[in-house]
Amino acid sequence: ATQPVLLSQLDGKRDIPITLKVAAMKNRSVVFILLVALCLGPPTAYAQDESNIDTAAGDQLVTEYFRRETEKLSERTFADIHSLEDWEQRREMYRGQLLEMLGLDPFPDRTPLSPNVTRRTEAEGIIVENLHFQSRPGLYVTANLYRPAQQSEPLPAVLYVCGHGGVKKDGISYGNKVTYQHHGAWFARNGYVCLTIDTIQLGEIEGIHHGTYREKMWWWNNRGYSSAAVEAWNCIRALDYLQTRQEVDGDRIGVTGRSGGGAYSWWIAAIDDRIRAAVPVAGITSLHNHVVDGCVEGHCDCMYMVNTYRWDYPMVAALVAPRPLLISNTDKD
C-alpha cells in the first residue's frame, strides 16, 4: 500500500511530505534507514555537543543487525540448488542477475576499438608494446602488451588487471600497469602473451572510482553509474583486442590480477566464457568478511556490484565453474 507520512525536521522550520511505497521495496531495511535519516535531519539541527554522547548501545545494535542480515543472505545463496541439474537450469538466470547488478544489462554496443601502438621496446628476449584502445568512443584504455621476442606459433594469453598501485612522477600519471609490469615480463619469459590494462582511477588518463568512497557522490548508483561496470566492460573489450592479435591463441586466454584486479578477475571470469582459467589474487572474499569483519572499509567502489539480488560472493565463483579457478589469498590458496 502507498502510505503518506509527514515528518518534521528537528529545527521545526518546515514539514516534509514523504510518500513511501513500502510494498514495492524489496529490502524493508531501506525504509528504516530512510526514516532514521529523515528524522535525524542535518547535523546542524543539534545544539548540544555530540562528542559526549555515548553511542555504544546503538552501535552494537546496528552491528548485530548487519551480522544477522549477512547470515541470512549467506544461508539463502545456494538454498535452491540441490543438484547439478538445478544449477544448470538456473546458471544463465544468475549470470543475467550479475550483469544487471554490475550495470551491464544490456551490454553497450561493441564499437570499434581503434587500437594504436605508440611504442615498441625489446629487451632481454621480451617485446613490450605501449598501446591504447577505445572500449567506448572516447573511453581510452591504456595498456602494455608483453610477448616473447621469438615466437613460432600463436601463444596462450593472460589478461592482467591492475590493483590500486598508481605511479605518478612530476605530476604525470604512468598508470598502475607500471606497478605490476614485472608480472607481464614474467609471463612473456615463460611463453605467454600478457596484456596489462590500466584502471580508470589510476591510468595514464585519470578518472574517478571513489564516488561513494571518497567523493560523496551518493547519486552514482541511483543514476545507473558503476565503476565496477566500467572495469568489467574494459576487460571484455580487452579480450576482444587480444583475439585480434595474430600472436595470440584466442581460445586459450586466462585472467589474473591483485586487489582491485582480483575483483575484476572475479567479474570477467564469471560473465565471459572466453576466460579459460582465472586466478584472482586478493580483492575477493565472502560477504561475512566484507560486512561483519569490516573488510569493506577502505575499499574502492569499483570492487562492488550493487547487490540487488542479495547474493553472497560464492555465487560469483560458482559462475566460473566448470572452468579452473584458483582463489589466491596469501597462505590459504
Short mmCIF file of C-alpha atoms in Angstrom, two decimals:
data_model
loop_
_atom_site.label_atom_id
_atom_site.label_comp_id
_atom_site.label_asym_id
_atom_site.label_seq_id
_atom_site.Cartn_x
_atom_site.Cartn_y
_atom_site.Cartn_z
CA ALA A 1 0.00 0.00 0.00
CA THR A 2 1.08 3.58 -0.58
CA GLN A 3 1.10 5.44 2.70
CA PRO A 4 1.87 9.16 3.01
CA VAL A 5 3.97 10.02 6.06
CA LEU A 6 4.62 13.51 7.41
CA LEU A 7 7.98 14.06 9.05
CA SER A 8 9.11 17.28 10.71
CA GLN A 9 12.71 18.41 10.69
CA LEU A 10 14.17 18.87 14.13
CA ASP A 11 14.68 22.58 13.58
CA GLY A 12 10.90 22.90 13.22
CA LYS A 13 11.06 25.19 10.19
CA ARG A 14 9.01 23.08 7.83
CA ASP A 15 7.23 19.79 7.29
CA ILE A 16 8.29 17.43 4.53
CA PRO A 17 5.61 15.30 2.83
CA ILE A 18 7.15 11.89 2.07
CA THR A 19 5.42 9.06 0.23
CA LEU A 20 6.83 5.63 0.97
CA LYS A 21 5.84 2.82 -1.36
CA VAL A 22 6.60 0.21 1.24
CA ALA A 23 5.25 -2.84 -0.54
CA ALA A 24 7.32 -2.15 -3.64
CA MET A 25 10.62 -2.11 -1.79
CA LYS A 26 12.48 -5.40 -1.74
CA ASN A 27 14.52 -4.59 1.34
CA ARG A 28 12.41 -3.09 4.11
CA SER A 29 15.52 -2.13 6.00
CA VAL A 30 15.82 0.66 3.42
CA VAL A 31 12.60 2.11 4.81
CA PHE A 32 14.05 2.05 8.30
CA ILE A 33 17.28 3.72 7.19
CA LEU A 34 15.32 6.38 5.26
CA LEU A 35 13.13 7.15 8.25
CA VAL A 36 16.12 7.38 10.57
CA ALA A 37 17.96 9.68 8.16
CA LEU A 38 14.98 11.97 7.72
CA CYS A 39 14.18 12.06 11.41
CA LEU A 40 17.74 12.86 12.39
CA GLY A 41 18.00 15.68 9.87
CA PRO A 42 21.22 17.58 9.22
CA PRO A 43 23.93 17.72 11.90
CA THR A 44 23.33 21.47 12.33
CA ALA A 45 19.96 20.71 13.90
CA TYR A 46 21.67 19.75 17.14
CA ALA A 47 22.60 22.43 19.62
CA GLN A 48 24.26 20.09 22.12
CA ASP A 49 27.84 18.84 22.00
CA GLU A 50 27.74 15.46 20.26
CA SER A 51 31.24 14.50 21.40
CA ASN A 52 29.84 13.49 24.81
CA ILE A 53 27.04 11.27 23.50
CA ASP A 54 27.52 7.58 24.24
CA THR A 55 26.55 5.66 21.11
CA ALA A 56 27.89 2.27 22.20
CA ALA A 57 24.46 0.65 22.66
CA GLY A 58 23.20 1.85 19.29
CA ASP A 59 26.44 0.86 17.57
CA GLN A 60 26.09 -2.65 18.99
CA LEU A 61 22.51 -2.93 17.75
CA VAL A 62 23.47 -1.84 14.24
CA THR A 63 26.42 -4.23 14.18
CA GLU A 64 24.23 -7.12 15.29
CA TYR A 65 21.58 -6.20 12.71
CA PHE A 66 24.12 -6.36 9.86
CA ARG A 67 25.55 -9.61 11.22
CA ARG A 68 22.12 -11.25 11.19
CA GLU A 69 21.26 -9.93 7.73
CA THR A 70 24.59 -11.15 6.36
CA GLU A 71 23.98 -14.59 7.85
CA LYS A 72 20.55 -14.73 6.19
CA LEU A 73 22.00 -13.83 2.79
CA SER A 74 24.75 -16.41 3.13
CA GLU A 75 22.26 -19.13 4.03
CA ARG A 76 19.93 -18.37 1.13
CA THR A 77 22.56 -18.01 -1.61
CA PHE A 78 22.50 -21.68 -2.69
CA ALA A 79 19.30 -22.69 -0.91
CA ASP A 80 17.56 -23.64 -4.18
CA ILE A 81 20.50 -25.63 -5.57
CA HIS A 82 20.39 -29.34 -4.70
CA SER A 83 21.90 -30.90 -7.80
CA LEU A 84 23.95 -30.15 -10.90
CA GLU A 85 20.71 -30.10 -12.88
CA ASP A 86 19.33 -27.39 -10.59
CA TRP A 87 22.43 -25.31 -11.17
CA GLU A 88 22.45 -25.77 -14.95
CA GLN A 89 18.81 -24.70 -15.14
CA ARG A 90 19.47 -21.51 -13.18
CA ARG A 91 23.00 -20.59 -14.26
CA GLU A 92 22.05 -18.20 -17.06
CA MET A 93 19.47 -16.53 -14.82
CA TYR A 94 22.17 -15.90 -12.21
CA ARG A 95 24.57 -14.61 -14.83
CA GLY A 96 21.87 -12.21 -16.00
CA GLN A 97 21.39 -11.03 -12.43
CA LEU A 98 25.12 -10.39 -12.08
CA LEU A 99 25.19 -8.38 -15.30
CA GLU A 100 22.28 -6.31 -14.01
CA MET A 101 23.97 -5.73 -10.65
CA LEU A 102 27.19 -4.71 -12.40
CA GLY A 103 25.27 -2.26 -14.60
CA LEU A 104 25.92 -4.19 -17.84
CA ASP A 105 22.41 -5.27 -18.75
CA PRO A 106 22.14 -4.73 -21.64
CA PHE A 107 25.73 -4.69 -22.88
CA PRO A 108 26.86 -1.46 -24.52
CA ASP A 109 27.48 -1.66 -28.26
CA ARG A 110 30.83 -3.15 -29.26
CA THR A 111 32.08 -0.07 -31.05
CA PRO A 112 35.40 -0.03 -33.00
CA LEU A 113 38.40 -0.49 -30.70
CA SER A 114 40.62 1.80 -32.81
CA PRO A 115 43.83 0.36 -31.31
CA ASN A 116 47.05 2.34 -31.53
CA VAL A 117 50.53 1.06 -30.64
CA THR A 118 52.52 4.11 -29.58
CA ARG A 119 55.88 2.49 -28.77
CA ARG A 120 57.70 -0.85 -29.08
CA THR A 121 60.63 -1.88 -26.86
CA GLU A 122 62.70 -5.08 -26.97
CA ALA A 123 64.96 -6.21 -24.12
CA GLU A 124 66.04 -9.48 -22.52
CA GLY A 125 64.10 -11.59 -25.00
CA ILE A 126 60.82 -9.71 -24.42
CA ILE A 127 58.90 -7.28 -26.62
CA VAL A 128 56.79 -4.66 -24.85
CA GLU A 129 54.24 -2.62 -26.77
CA ASN A 130 52.69 0.53 -25.29
CA LEU A 131 49.20 0.91 -26.71
CA HIS A 132 45.70 2.16 -26.19
CA PHE A 133 42.26 1.21 -27.48
CA GLN A 134 38.77 2.64 -27.00
CA SER A 135 36.33 0.44 -25.14
CA ARG A 136 33.68 3.01 -25.99
CA PRO A 137 34.10 6.02 -28.29
CA GLY A 138 36.38 8.37 -26.36
CA LEU A 139 36.88 5.97 -23.44
CA TYR A 140 40.57 5.17 -23.76
CA VAL A 141 42.13 2.10 -22.16
CA THR A 142 45.91 2.42 -21.86
CA ALA A 143 47.86 -0.83 -21.77
CA ASN A 144 51.13 -2.70 -22.22
CA LEU A 145 51.40 -5.89 -24.26
CA TYR A 146 54.23 -8.27 -23.32
CA ARG A 147 55.29 -11.15 -25.60
CA PRO A 148 58.32 -13.31 -26.29
CA ALA A 149 60.69 -11.87 -28.90
CA GLN A 150 60.96 -15.31 -30.51
CA GLN A 151 57.63 -16.88 -31.38
CA SER A 152 56.75 -19.55 -33.96
CA GLU A 153 53.02 -20.03 -33.28
CA PRO A 154 50.08 -18.34 -31.55
CA LEU A 155 50.54 -18.44 -27.78
CA PRO A 156 48.11 -18.59 -24.85
CA ALA A 157 47.44 -15.18 -23.37
CA VAL A 158 46.84 -13.67 -19.95
CA LEU A 159 44.77 -10.58 -19.27
CA TYR A 160 46.38 -8.88 -16.27
CA VAL A 161 44.12 -6.39 -14.49
CA CYS A 162 45.70 -3.96 -12.06
CA GLY A 163 45.06 -3.11 -8.45
CA HIS A 164 45.33 0.29 -6.83
CA GLY A 165 49.03 0.94 -7.31
CA GLY A 166 49.34 4.07 -9.41
CA VAL A 167 52.69 5.55 -10.44
CA LYS A 168 52.98 9.31 -10.85
CA LYS A 169 56.14 11.38 -11.36
CA ASP A 170 56.33 15.16 -11.73
CA GLY A 171 52.55 15.33 -12.00
CA ILE A 172 52.41 12.78 -14.84
CA SER A 173 50.47 9.53 -14.36
CA TYR A 174 52.15 6.48 -15.86
CA GLY A 175 49.29 4.21 -14.87
CA ASN A 176 49.04 1.41 -12.37
CA LYS A 177 50.29 -1.03 -15.02
CA VAL A 178 53.80 0.20 -14.13
CA THR A 179 53.43 -1.16 -10.58
CA TYR A 180 52.67 -4.62 -11.97
CA GLN A 181 54.95 -4.66 -15.02
CA HIS A 182 57.17 -7.41 -13.58
CA HIS A 183 54.22 -9.80 -13.88
CA GLY A 184 53.80 -9.10 -17.58
CA ALA A 185 57.52 -9.63 -18.14
CA TRP A 186 57.38 -12.94 -16.22
CA PHE A 187 54.53 -14.24 -18.39
CA ALA A 188 56.39 -13.29 -21.59
CA ARG A 189 59.58 -15.01 -20.40
CA ASN A 190 57.53 -18.15 -19.76
CA GLY A 191 55.85 -18.35 -23.15
CA TYR A 192 52.69 -16.30 -22.77
CA VAL A 193 51.37 -13.10 -24.28
CA CYS A 194 50.23 -10.76 -21.48
CA LEU A 195 48.03 -7.68 -21.86
CA THR A 196 48.11 -5.43 -18.78
CA ILE A 197 45.46 -2.72 -18.75
CA ASP A 198 45.18 0.40 -16.61
CA THR A 199 42.18 1.22 -14.47
CA ILE A 200 40.08 4.36 -14.81
CA GLN A 201 41.13 5.76 -11.43
CA LEU A 202 44.89 5.29 -11.78
CA GLY A 203 45.54 5.02 -15.52
CA GLU A 204 47.52 7.34 -17.75
CA ILE A 205 44.24 9.20 -18.28
CA GLU A 206 42.99 9.65 -14.74
CA GLY A 207 39.33 9.30 -13.89
CA ILE A 208 37.38 8.59 -10.69
CA HIS A 209 36.48 5.34 -8.98
CA HIS A 210 35.93 6.71 -5.49
CA GLY A 211 32.47 8.22 -5.98
CA THR A 212 30.85 6.99 -2.78
CA TYR A 213 34.08 6.02 -1.01
CA ARG A 214 35.66 9.47 -1.00
CA GLU A 215 33.88 11.99 -3.25
CA LYS A 216 30.43 11.91 -1.60
CA MET A 217 28.79 11.15 -4.95
CA TRP A 218 25.93 9.27 -3.34
CA TRP A 219 23.89 9.61 -6.53
CA TRP A 220 26.25 7.38 -8.60
CA ASN A 221 24.33 4.13 -8.21
CA ASN A 222 20.92 5.82 -8.31
CA ARG A 223 21.80 7.34 -11.68
CA GLY A 224 22.97 4.00 -13.03
CA TYR A 225 26.73 4.53 -12.87
CA SER A 226 29.07 1.84 -11.59
CA SER A 227 32.86 1.96 -11.73
CA ALA A 228 32.79 -1.85 -11.36
CA ALA A 229 30.81 -1.95 -14.61
CA VAL A 230 33.36 0.20 -16.44
CA GLU A 231 36.25 -2.03 -15.36
CA ALA A 232 34.34 -5.19 -16.30
CA TRP A 233 33.48 -3.70 -19.69
CA ASN A 234 37.10 -2.69 -20.29
CA CYS A 235 38.07 -6.30 -19.55
CA ILE A 236 35.55 -7.57 -22.11
CA ARG A 237 36.94 -5.23 -24.76
CA ALA A 238 40.50 -6.20 -23.78
CA LEU A 239 39.56 -9.80 -24.63
CA ASP A 240 38.19 -8.54 -27.95
CA TYR A 241 41.53 -6.86 -28.60
CA LEU A 242 43.59 -9.92 -27.65
CA GLN A 243 41.62 -12.01 -30.12
CA THR A 244 42.61 -9.64 -32.93
CA ARG A 245 46.32 -10.25 -32.33
CA GLN A 246 47.96 -12.86 -34.55
CA GLU A 247 50.39 -13.69 -31.74
CA VAL A 248 47.51 -14.92 -29.52
CA ASP A 249 45.64 -18.21 -29.43
CA GLY A 250 42.20 -16.71 -28.88
CA ASP A 251 40.84 -19.96 -27.43
CA ARG A 252 43.37 -20.01 -24.59
CA ILE A 253 43.03 -16.85 -22.53
CA GLY A 254 43.27 -16.58 -18.75
CA VAL A 255 42.95 -13.71 -16.30
CA THR A 256 44.65 -12.66 -13.10
CA GLY A 257 45.21 -9.52 -11.04
CA ARG A 258 45.69 -8.37 -7.50
CA SER A 259 43.45 -6.39 -5.11
CA GLY A 260 41.16 -4.36 -7.38
CA GLY A 261 42.49 -6.57 -10.16
CA GLY A 262 41.39 -9.57 -8.13
CA ALA A 263 37.86 -8.20 -8.14
CA TYR A 264 37.98 -7.53 -11.90
CA SER A 265 39.33 -11.06 -12.49
CA TRP A 266 36.33 -12.25 -10.50
CA TRP A 267 33.78 -10.32 -12.61
CA ILE A 268 35.20 -11.06 -16.06
CA ALA A 269 35.62 -14.79 -15.43
CA ALA A 270 32.00 -15.01 -14.24
CA ILE A 271 30.46 -13.12 -17.16
CA ASP A 272 32.68 -14.09 -20.13
CA ASP A 273 33.35 -17.73 -21.04
CA ARG A 274 36.35 -16.75 -23.16
CA ILE A 275 38.29 -16.79 -19.89
CA ARG A 276 39.51 -20.38 -19.71
CA ALA A 277 41.25 -20.11 -16.31
CA ALA A 278 41.10 -17.45 -13.59
CA VAL A 279 43.38 -16.61 -10.66
CA PRO A 280 42.01 -13.63 -8.70
CA VAL A 281 44.60 -12.53 -6.14
CA ALA A 282 43.09 -10.85 -3.06
CA GLY A 283 40.22 -8.42 -3.63
CA ILE A 284 37.72 -11.28 -3.35
CA THR A 285 36.17 -12.70 -0.20
CA SER A 286 32.84 -13.57 1.42
CA LEU A 287 30.03 -11.20 2.36
CA HIS A 288 30.71 -12.01 6.02
CA ASN A 289 34.29 -10.80 5.66
CA HIS A 290 33.20 -7.63 3.88
CA VAL A 291 30.33 -6.67 6.20
CA VAL A 292 30.90 -8.32 9.58
CA ASP A 293 34.70 -8.29 9.66
CA GLY A 294 34.78 -4.81 8.12
CA CYS A 295 36.81 -5.59 5.01
CA VAL A 296 34.60 -3.14 3.09
CA GLU A 297 36.20 -0.23 4.95
CA GLY A 298 38.79 1.45 2.79
CA HIS A 299 37.91 -0.43 -0.40
CA CYS A 300 37.01 1.18 -3.70
CA ASP A 301 33.60 1.47 -5.39
CA CYS A 302 34.98 -0.48 -8.36
CA MET A 303 35.18 -3.65 -6.27
CA TYR A 304 31.45 -3.91 -5.55
CA MET A 305 28.34 -4.72 -7.52
CA VAL A 306 25.04 -3.21 -6.40
CA ASN A 307 23.73 -6.27 -4.56
CA THR A 308 20.11 -6.05 -5.74
CA TYR A 309 19.55 -9.81 -5.61
CA ARG A 310 21.18 -10.17 -2.18
CA TRP A 311 23.99 -12.61 -3.03
CA ASP A 312 26.90 -13.90 -1.09
CA TYR A 313 30.09 -13.84 -3.13
CA PRO A 314 30.49 -17.63 -3.58
CA MET A 315 27.77 -17.23 -6.20
CA VAL A 316 30.26 -15.30 -8.35
CA ALA A 317 32.78 -18.12 -8.00
CA ALA A 318 30.13 -20.68 -8.96
CA LEU A 319 29.51 -18.87 -12.26
CA VAL A 320 33.11 -19.63 -13.26
CA ALA A 321 32.56 -23.40 -12.97
CA PRO A 322 33.46 -25.77 -14.54
CA ARG A 323 36.48 -23.72 -15.70
CA PRO A 324 39.57 -23.73 -13.43
CA LEU A 325 39.53 -21.12 -10.66
CA LEU A 326 42.27 -20.53 -8.10
CA ILE A 327 41.45 -18.05 -5.34
CA SER A 328 44.89 -16.81 -4.32
CA ASN A 329 44.97 -15.20 -0.87
CA THR A 330 48.32 -15.41 0.94
CA ASP A 331 48.65 -18.76 2.75
CA LYS A 332 45.11 -20.07 2.12
CA ASP A 333 45.10 -20.56 -1.67
#
